[in-house]
PDB file of C-alpha atoms in Angstrom:
ATOM      1  CA  ALA A  10       0.000   0.000   0.000  1.00 46.00           C
ATOM      2  CA  ARG A  11       1.129   3.527  -0.707  1.00 53.00           C
ATOM      3  CA  ASN A  12       1.567   6.224   1.911  1.00 60.00           C
ATOM      4  CA  VAL A  13       1.820   3.709   4.720  1.00 64.00           C
ATOM      5  CA  ASP A  14       4.653   3.552   7.240  1.00 69.00           C
ATOM      6  CA  LEU A  15       4.870   0.315   9.178  1.00 66.00           C
ATOM      7  CA  VAL A  16       6.810  -0.375  12.340  1.00 65.00           C
ATOM      8  CA  PRO A  17       6.518  -4.126  12.856  1.00 63.00           C
ATOM      9  CA  ALA A  18       6.297  -5.693  16.285  1.00 64.00           C
ATOM     10  CA  SER A  19       9.338  -7.592  17.464  1.00 66.00           C
ATOM     11  CA  ILE A  20      10.621  -9.487  20.448  1.00 68.00           C
ATOM     12  CA  ASN A  21      12.567  -6.350  21.384  1.00 69.00           C
ATOM     13  CA  LEU A  22       9.293  -4.817  22.600  1.00 67.00           C
ATOM     14  CA  LEU A  23       9.611  -7.002  25.679  1.00 68.00           C
ATOM     15  CA  ARG A  24      12.272  -4.560  26.903  1.00 71.00           C
ATOM     16  CA  VAL A  25       9.443  -2.134  27.653  1.00 67.00           C
ATOM     17  CA  GLU A  26       8.446  -4.433  30.497  1.00 70.00           C
ATOM     18  CA  GLN A  27      11.850  -3.813  32.093  1.00 74.00           C
ATOM     19  CA  GLU A  28      11.830  -0.011  31.777  1.00 71.00           C
ATOM     20  CA  PRO A  29      11.470   2.090  34.936  1.00 72.00           C
ATOM     21  CA  PRO A  30       7.969   3.373  35.756  1.00 65.00           C
ATOM     22  CA  THR A  31       9.068   6.927  34.856  1.00 65.00           C
ATOM     23  CA  THR A  32       8.624   6.017  31.175  1.00 65.00           C
ATOM     24  CA  VAL A  33       4.836   5.748  31.600  1.00 65.00           C
ATOM     25  CA  GLY A  34       3.266   7.865  28.897  1.00 77.00           C
ATOM     26  CA  LEU A  35       6.315   7.855  26.606  1.00 79.00           C
ATOM     27  CA  LEU A  36       4.505   6.072  23.759  1.00 79.00           C
ATOM     28  CA  ARG A  37       1.603   8.515  24.069  1.00 82.00           C
ATOM     29  CA  TYR A  38       4.052  11.433  23.917  1.00 84.00           C
ATOM     30  CA  LEU A  39       5.770  10.008  20.815  1.00 84.00           C
ATOM     31  CA  VAL A  40       2.499   9.287  19.003  1.00 84.00           C
ATOM     32  CA  THR A  41       1.189  12.773  19.783  1.00 86.00           C
ATOM     33  CA  GLY A  42       4.323  14.222  18.210  1.00 88.00           C
ATOM     34  CA  ILE A  43       3.841  12.475  14.846  1.00 87.00           C
ATOM     35  CA  ALA A  44       0.020  12.455  14.765  1.00 85.00           C
ATOM     36  CA  PRO A  45      -0.316  15.573  12.541  1.00 87.00           C
ATOM     37  CA  GLU A  46       1.531  13.719   9.768  1.00 86.00           C
ATOM     38  CA  TYR A  47      -1.015  10.866   9.568  1.00 81.00           C
ATOM     39  CA  GLN A  48      -4.756  10.343   9.107  1.00 77.00           C
ATOM     40  CA  ILE A  49      -4.744   7.114  11.141  1.00 76.00           C
ATOM     41  CA  ILE A  50      -2.037   5.532  13.277  1.00 79.00           C
ATOM     42  CA  PHE A  51      -2.457   1.840  14.082  1.00 77.00           C
ATOM     43  CA  ILE A  52      -0.529   0.464  17.035  1.00 77.00           C
ATOM     44  CA  ASP A  53      -0.578  -3.303  16.948  1.00 74.00           C
ATOM     45  CA  SER A  54       0.292  -4.510  20.401  1.00 71.00           C
ATOM     46  CA  PRO A  55       0.976  -8.118  21.299  1.00 64.00           C
ATOM     47  CA  PRO A  56      -1.831 -10.135  22.866  1.00 65.00           C
ATOM     48  CA  GLN A  57      -0.741  -9.691  26.448  1.00 67.00           C
ATOM     49  CA  LEU A  58      -2.043  -7.659  29.316  1.00 56.00           C
ATOM     50  CA  ALA A  59       1.115  -6.304  30.835  1.00 73.00           C
ATOM     51  CA  ARG A  60       2.830  -2.932  30.758  1.00 75.00           C
ATOM     52  CA  LEU A  61       3.236  -2.710  26.971  1.00 77.00           C
ATOM     53  CA  GLN A  62      -0.513  -3.261  26.533  1.00 79.00           C
ATOM     54  CA  ALA A  63      -1.285  -0.561  29.108  1.00 81.00           C
ATOM     55  CA  GLU A  64       1.071   1.895  27.392  1.00 81.00           C
ATOM     56  CA  THR A  65      -0.549   1.158  24.038  1.00 82.00           C
ATOM     57  CA  LEU A  66      -3.997   1.794  25.506  1.00 84.00           C
ATOM     58  CA  ARG A  67      -2.847   5.082  27.029  1.00 83.00           C
ATOM     59  CA  ALA A  68      -1.487   6.229  23.645  1.00 84.00           C
ATOM     60  CA  ALA A  69      -4.593   5.249  21.661  1.00 85.00           C
ATOM     61  CA  THR A  70      -7.632   7.331  20.784  1.00 85.00           C
ATOM     62  CA  HIS A  71      -9.660   4.360  19.472  1.00 84.00           C
ATOM     63  CA  LEU A  72      -9.492   0.579  19.854  1.00 85.00           C
ATOM     64  CA  LEU A  73     -10.113  -2.326  17.503  1.00 84.00           C
ATOM     65  CA  ILE A  74     -10.117  -5.485  19.574  1.00 86.00           C
ATOM     66  CA  PRO A  75      -9.402  -8.799  17.822  1.00 85.00           C
ATOM     67  CA  ILE A  76     -10.567 -11.662  19.992  1.00 84.00           C
ATOM     68  CA  GLY A  77     -10.272 -15.407  19.597  1.00 81.00           C
ATOM     69  CA  ALA A  78     -13.454 -17.457  19.954  1.00 79.00           C
ATOM     70  CA  THR A  79     -12.076 -19.441  22.874  1.00 80.00           C
ATOM     71  CA  GLY A  80     -12.463 -19.520  26.620  1.00 79.00           C
ATOM     72  CA  LEU A  81      -9.016 -17.924  26.920  1.00 82.00           C
ATOM     73  CA  GLY A  82     -10.147 -15.211  24.505  1.00 82.00           C
ATOM     74  CA  LEU A  83     -13.118 -14.450  26.752  1.00 82.00           C
ATOM     75  CA  SER A  84     -10.864 -14.229  29.808  1.00 84.00           C
ATOM     76  CA  ALA A  85      -8.535 -11.853  27.964  1.00 84.00           C
ATOM     77  CA  LEU A  86     -11.516  -9.732  26.887  1.00 85.00           C
ATOM     78  CA  GLN A  87     -12.627  -9.363  30.517  1.00 86.00           C
ATOM     79  CA  LEU A  88      -9.091  -8.435  31.608  1.00 85.00           C
ATOM     80  CA  LEU A  89      -8.887  -5.869  28.799  1.00 86.00           C
ATOM     81  CA  ALA A  90     -12.216  -4.367  29.908  1.00 87.00           C
ATOM     82  CA  ASN A  91     -10.841  -4.040  33.452  1.00 87.00           C
ATOM     83  CA  MET A  92      -7.604  -2.450  32.218  1.00 86.00           C
ATOM     84  CA  LEU A  93      -9.548   0.015  30.075  1.00 87.00           C
ATOM     85  CA  ARG A  94     -11.764   0.899  33.057  1.00 88.00           C
ATOM     86  CA  ALA A  95      -8.644   1.649  35.145  1.00 88.00           C
ATOM     87  CA  ILE A  96      -7.276   3.914  32.393  1.00 86.00           C
ATOM     88  CA  GLU A  97     -10.611   5.744  32.180  1.00 88.00           C
ATOM     89  CA  LEU A  98     -10.304   6.547  35.901  1.00 90.00           C
ATOM     90  CA  THR A  99      -6.879   8.165  35.476  1.00 86.00           C
ATOM     91  CA  GLN A 100      -7.046   9.649  31.968  1.00 84.00           C
ATOM     92  CA  THR A 101      -9.735  12.031  30.713  1.00 85.00           C
ATOM     93  CA  ASP A 102      -9.223  11.094  27.063  1.00 85.00           C
ATOM     94  CA  ALA A 103      -9.216   7.316  27.340  1.00 85.00           C
ATOM     95  CA  PRO A 104      -9.477   5.402  24.054  1.00 87.00           C
ATOM     96  CA  ARG A 105     -12.902   4.829  22.489  1.00 86.00           C
ATOM     97  CA  PRO A 106     -13.527   1.185  21.566  1.00 87.00           C
ATOM     98  CA  LEU A 107     -14.744   0.890  17.977  1.00 84.00           C
ATOM     99  CA  GLY A 108     -15.544  -2.787  18.157  1.00 85.00           C
ATOM    100  CA  ARG A 109     -14.530  -6.383  18.609  1.00 88.00           C
ATOM    101  CA  ILE A 110     -13.343  -8.504  15.683  1.00 86.00           C
ATOM    102  CA  LEU A 111     -13.907 -12.208  16.108  1.00 84.00           C
ATOM    103  CA  ASN A 112     -11.095 -14.476  14.975  1.00 83.00           C
ATOM    104  CA  LEU A 113     -12.500 -17.931  14.314  1.00 78.00           C
ATOM    105  CA  ARG A 114      -9.740 -20.459  14.434  1.00 68.00           C
ATOM    106  CA  LYS A 115     -10.946 -23.899  13.455  1.00 62.00           C
ATOM    107  CA  ARG A 116     -14.574 -24.204  14.531  1.00 61.00           C
ATOM    108  CA  ARG A 117     -14.951 -26.263  17.655  1.00 62.00           C
ATOM    109  CA  ALA A 118     -17.990 -27.520  19.508  1.00 64.00           C
ATOM    110  CA  HIS A 119     -17.841 -24.696  22.072  1.00 69.00           C
ATOM    111  CA  THR A 120     -17.413 -21.880  19.491  1.00 73.00           C
ATOM    112  CA  GLU A 121     -21.120 -21.001  19.358  1.00 76.00           C
ATOM    113  CA  ARG A 122     -21.282 -20.837  23.170  1.00 77.00           C
ATOM    114  CA  VAL A 123     -18.251 -18.502  23.267  1.00 77.00           C
ATOM    115  CA  ILE A 124     -19.764 -16.294  20.550  1.00 77.00           C
ATOM    116  CA  ALA A 125     -23.009 -16.054  22.532  1.00 80.00           C
ATOM    117  CA  THR A 126     -21.032 -15.051  25.630  1.00 82.00           C
ATOM    118  CA  MET A 127     -19.181 -12.361  23.647  1.00 80.00           C
ATOM    119  CA  GLN A 128     -22.563 -10.858  22.794  1.00 81.00           C
ATOM    120  CA  ASN A 129     -23.275 -10.397  26.508  1.00 80.00           C
ATOM    121  CA  PRO A 130     -24.124  -6.738  27.299  1.00 81.00           C
ATOM    122  CA  LYS A 131     -21.258  -6.604  29.835  1.00 81.00           C
ATOM    123  CA  PHE A 132     -18.897  -6.385  26.841  1.00 84.00           C
ATOM    124  CA  ASP A 133     -20.836  -3.570  25.127  1.00 83.00           C
ATOM    125  CA  ARG A 134     -18.447  -1.008  26.579  1.00 83.00           C
ATOM    126  CA  LEU A 135     -15.793  -2.542  24.282  1.00 87.00           C
ATOM    127  CA  GLY A 136     -17.812  -1.666  21.187  1.00 86.00           C
ATOM    128  CA  PRO A 137     -20.018  -3.787  18.979  1.00 85.00           C
ATOM    129  CA  LEU A 138     -19.072  -7.207  17.708  1.00 84.00           C
ATOM    130  CA  PHE A 139     -18.227  -6.783  14.006  1.00 85.00           C
ATOM    131  CA  GLN A 140     -20.498  -8.665  11.618  1.00 84.00           C
ATOM    132  CA  THR A 141     -17.497  -9.980   9.719  1.00 84.00           C
ATOM    133  CA  ALA A 142     -15.457 -12.634  11.468  1.00 83.00           C
ATOM    134  CA  LEU A 143     -11.970 -13.565  10.335  1.00 83.00           C
ATOM    135  CA  ASN A 144     -11.573 -17.271   9.692  1.00 82.00           C
ATOM    136  CA  ASP A 145      -8.353 -19.226   9.986  1.00 76.00           C
ATOM    137  CA  ARG A 146      -7.440 -19.456   6.303  1.00 78.00           C
ATOM    138  CA  TYR A 147      -4.442 -20.866   4.506  1.00 79.00           C
ATOM    139  CA  GLU A 148      -4.126 -17.718   2.360  1.00 82.00           C
ATOM    140  CA  TYR A 149      -3.167 -15.535   5.345  1.00 78.00           C
ATOM    141  CA  ALA A 150      -0.095 -17.655   6.111  1.00 77.00           C
ATOM    142  CA  VAL A 151       1.000 -18.109   2.484  1.00 82.00           C
ATOM    143  CA  ALA A 152       0.622 -14.400   1.690  1.00 79.00           C
ATOM    144  CA  ALA A 153       2.626 -13.326   4.731  1.00 74.00           C
ATOM    145  CA  ILE A 154       5.303 -16.013   4.850  1.00 78.00           C
ATOM    146  CA  GLU A 155       5.909 -17.108   1.261  1.00 79.00           C
ATOM    147  CA  ARG A 156       4.854 -14.086  -0.769  1.00 77.00           C
ATOM    148  CA  LYS A 157       5.614 -11.386   1.823  1.00 80.00           C
ATOM    149  CA  ARG A 158       2.537  -9.479   0.703  1.00 80.00           C
ATOM    150  CA  ALA A 159      -0.862  -8.608   2.115  1.00 80.00           C
ATOM    151  CA  VAL A 160      -3.472 -11.281   1.426  1.00 81.00           C
ATOM    152  CA  ILE A 161      -5.535  -8.773  -0.585  1.00 83.00           C
ATOM    153  CA  ASP A 162      -2.568  -8.290  -2.954  1.00 85.00           C
ATOM    154  CA  ALA A 163      -1.447 -11.921  -3.035  1.00 86.00           C
ATOM    155  CA  PHE A 164      -4.904 -13.508  -3.398  1.00 88.00           C
ATOM    156  CA  PRO A 165      -7.344 -10.716  -4.401  1.00 89.00           C
ATOM    157  CA  ARG A 166     -10.215 -13.102  -5.238  1.00 91.00           C
ATOM    158  CA  SER A 167      -9.866 -15.334  -2.176  1.00 90.00           C
ATOM    159  CA  GLU A 168     -12.366 -15.632   0.673  1.00 89.00           C
ATOM    160  CA  ALA A 169      -9.687 -14.227   2.996  1.00 87.00           C
ATOM    161  CA  ALA A 170      -9.399 -11.062   0.878  1.00 88.00           C
ATOM    162  CA  ALA A 171     -13.200 -10.779   0.766  1.00 90.00           C
ATOM    163  CA  GLU A 172     -13.353 -11.000   4.575  1.00 89.00           C
ATOM    164  CA  LEU A 173     -10.760  -8.246   4.915  1.00 87.00           C
ATOM    165  CA  ARG A 174     -12.621  -5.999   2.444  1.00 88.00           C
ATOM    166  CA  GLN A 175     -15.874  -6.530   4.393  1.00 90.00           C
ATOM    167  CA  LEU A 176     -14.068  -5.793   7.653  1.00 87.00           C
ATOM    168  CA  ALA A 177     -12.544  -2.617   6.181  1.00 85.00           C
ATOM    169  CA  GLN A 178     -16.020  -1.469   5.091  1.00 87.00           C
ATOM    170  CA  GLU A 179     -17.393  -2.047   8.598  1.00 87.00           C
ATOM    171  CA  PHE A 180     -14.407  -0.201  10.054  1.00 82.00           C
ATOM    172  CA  HIS A 181     -14.978   2.836   7.828  1.00 80.00           C
ATOM    173  CA  THR A 182     -18.676   2.825   8.709  1.00 82.00           C
ATOM    174  CA  LEU A 183     -17.867   2.744  12.427  1.00 76.00           C
ATOM    175  CA  LEU A 184     -15.402   5.619  12.129  1.00 74.00           C
ATOM    176  CA  ASN A 185     -18.091   7.806  10.589  1.00 74.00           C
ATOM    177  CA  ALA A 186     -21.029   6.560  12.682  1.00 54.00           C
ATOM    178  CA  PRO A 187     -22.300   8.097  15.926  1.00 49.00           C
ATOM    179  CA  LYS A 188     -21.340   6.263  19.140  1.00 46.00           C
ATOM    180  CA  GLU A 189     -24.893   5.237  20.000  1.00 45.00           C
ATOM    181  CA  GLU A 190     -25.521   3.333  16.767  1.00 45.00           C
ATOM    182  CA  ALA A 191     -27.297   0.014  17.264  1.00 45.00           C
ATOM    183  CA  GLU A 192     -25.145  -3.099  17.259  1.00 48.00           C
ATOM    184  CA  PRO A 193     -25.510  -5.089  14.018  1.00 49.00           C
ATOM    185  CA  GLU A 194     -26.502  -8.728  14.244  1.00 48.00           C
ATOM    186  CA  PRO A 195     -23.293 -10.815  13.835  1.00 47.00           C
ATOM    187  CA  VAL A 196     -23.007 -13.195  10.876  1.00 48.00           C
ATOM    188  CA  PHE A 197     -20.605 -16.122  11.134  1.00 46.00           C
ATOM    189  CA  LYS A 198     -19.504 -18.438   8.381  1.00 44.00           C
TER     190      LYS A 198
END
């Protein structure tokens, strides 16, 4: 894609966990400094709930929350909700959750039960559940590992690319929609 700068995640990010507490807010300060140069800044943080995650939340203005349809995914979602609540108590401009994106790894017997739990109103504060779910597809791995390209470029007519286009459309709609918009009914394939 053109006009996109990407700073990939790496194992070196774990050093943040060892930094002294005086660095709290450094990521937010850095992002604020470059924000005028960009329309949107995505910060992809690792799926953990430690200091790096908290710093990412403090630096963000909006959240997109990918969540696995597993019991562990539900536990992580609850922990994230608690962390976000703590940030809201200490920061007047806490990030606004745009929604939750369901990542369906191979469908298992308990998947439907987990999906139903994710629709529980207690998670509404984390934004609506996107209608489009991402499925565990072969094309994602091949595009990234073998072709070193985005799946939309590597396999433009694939189901994986179609899912990403649908997700992008939902994302754009959410960015332009008022906060109180009704939650769409999720559709899972």
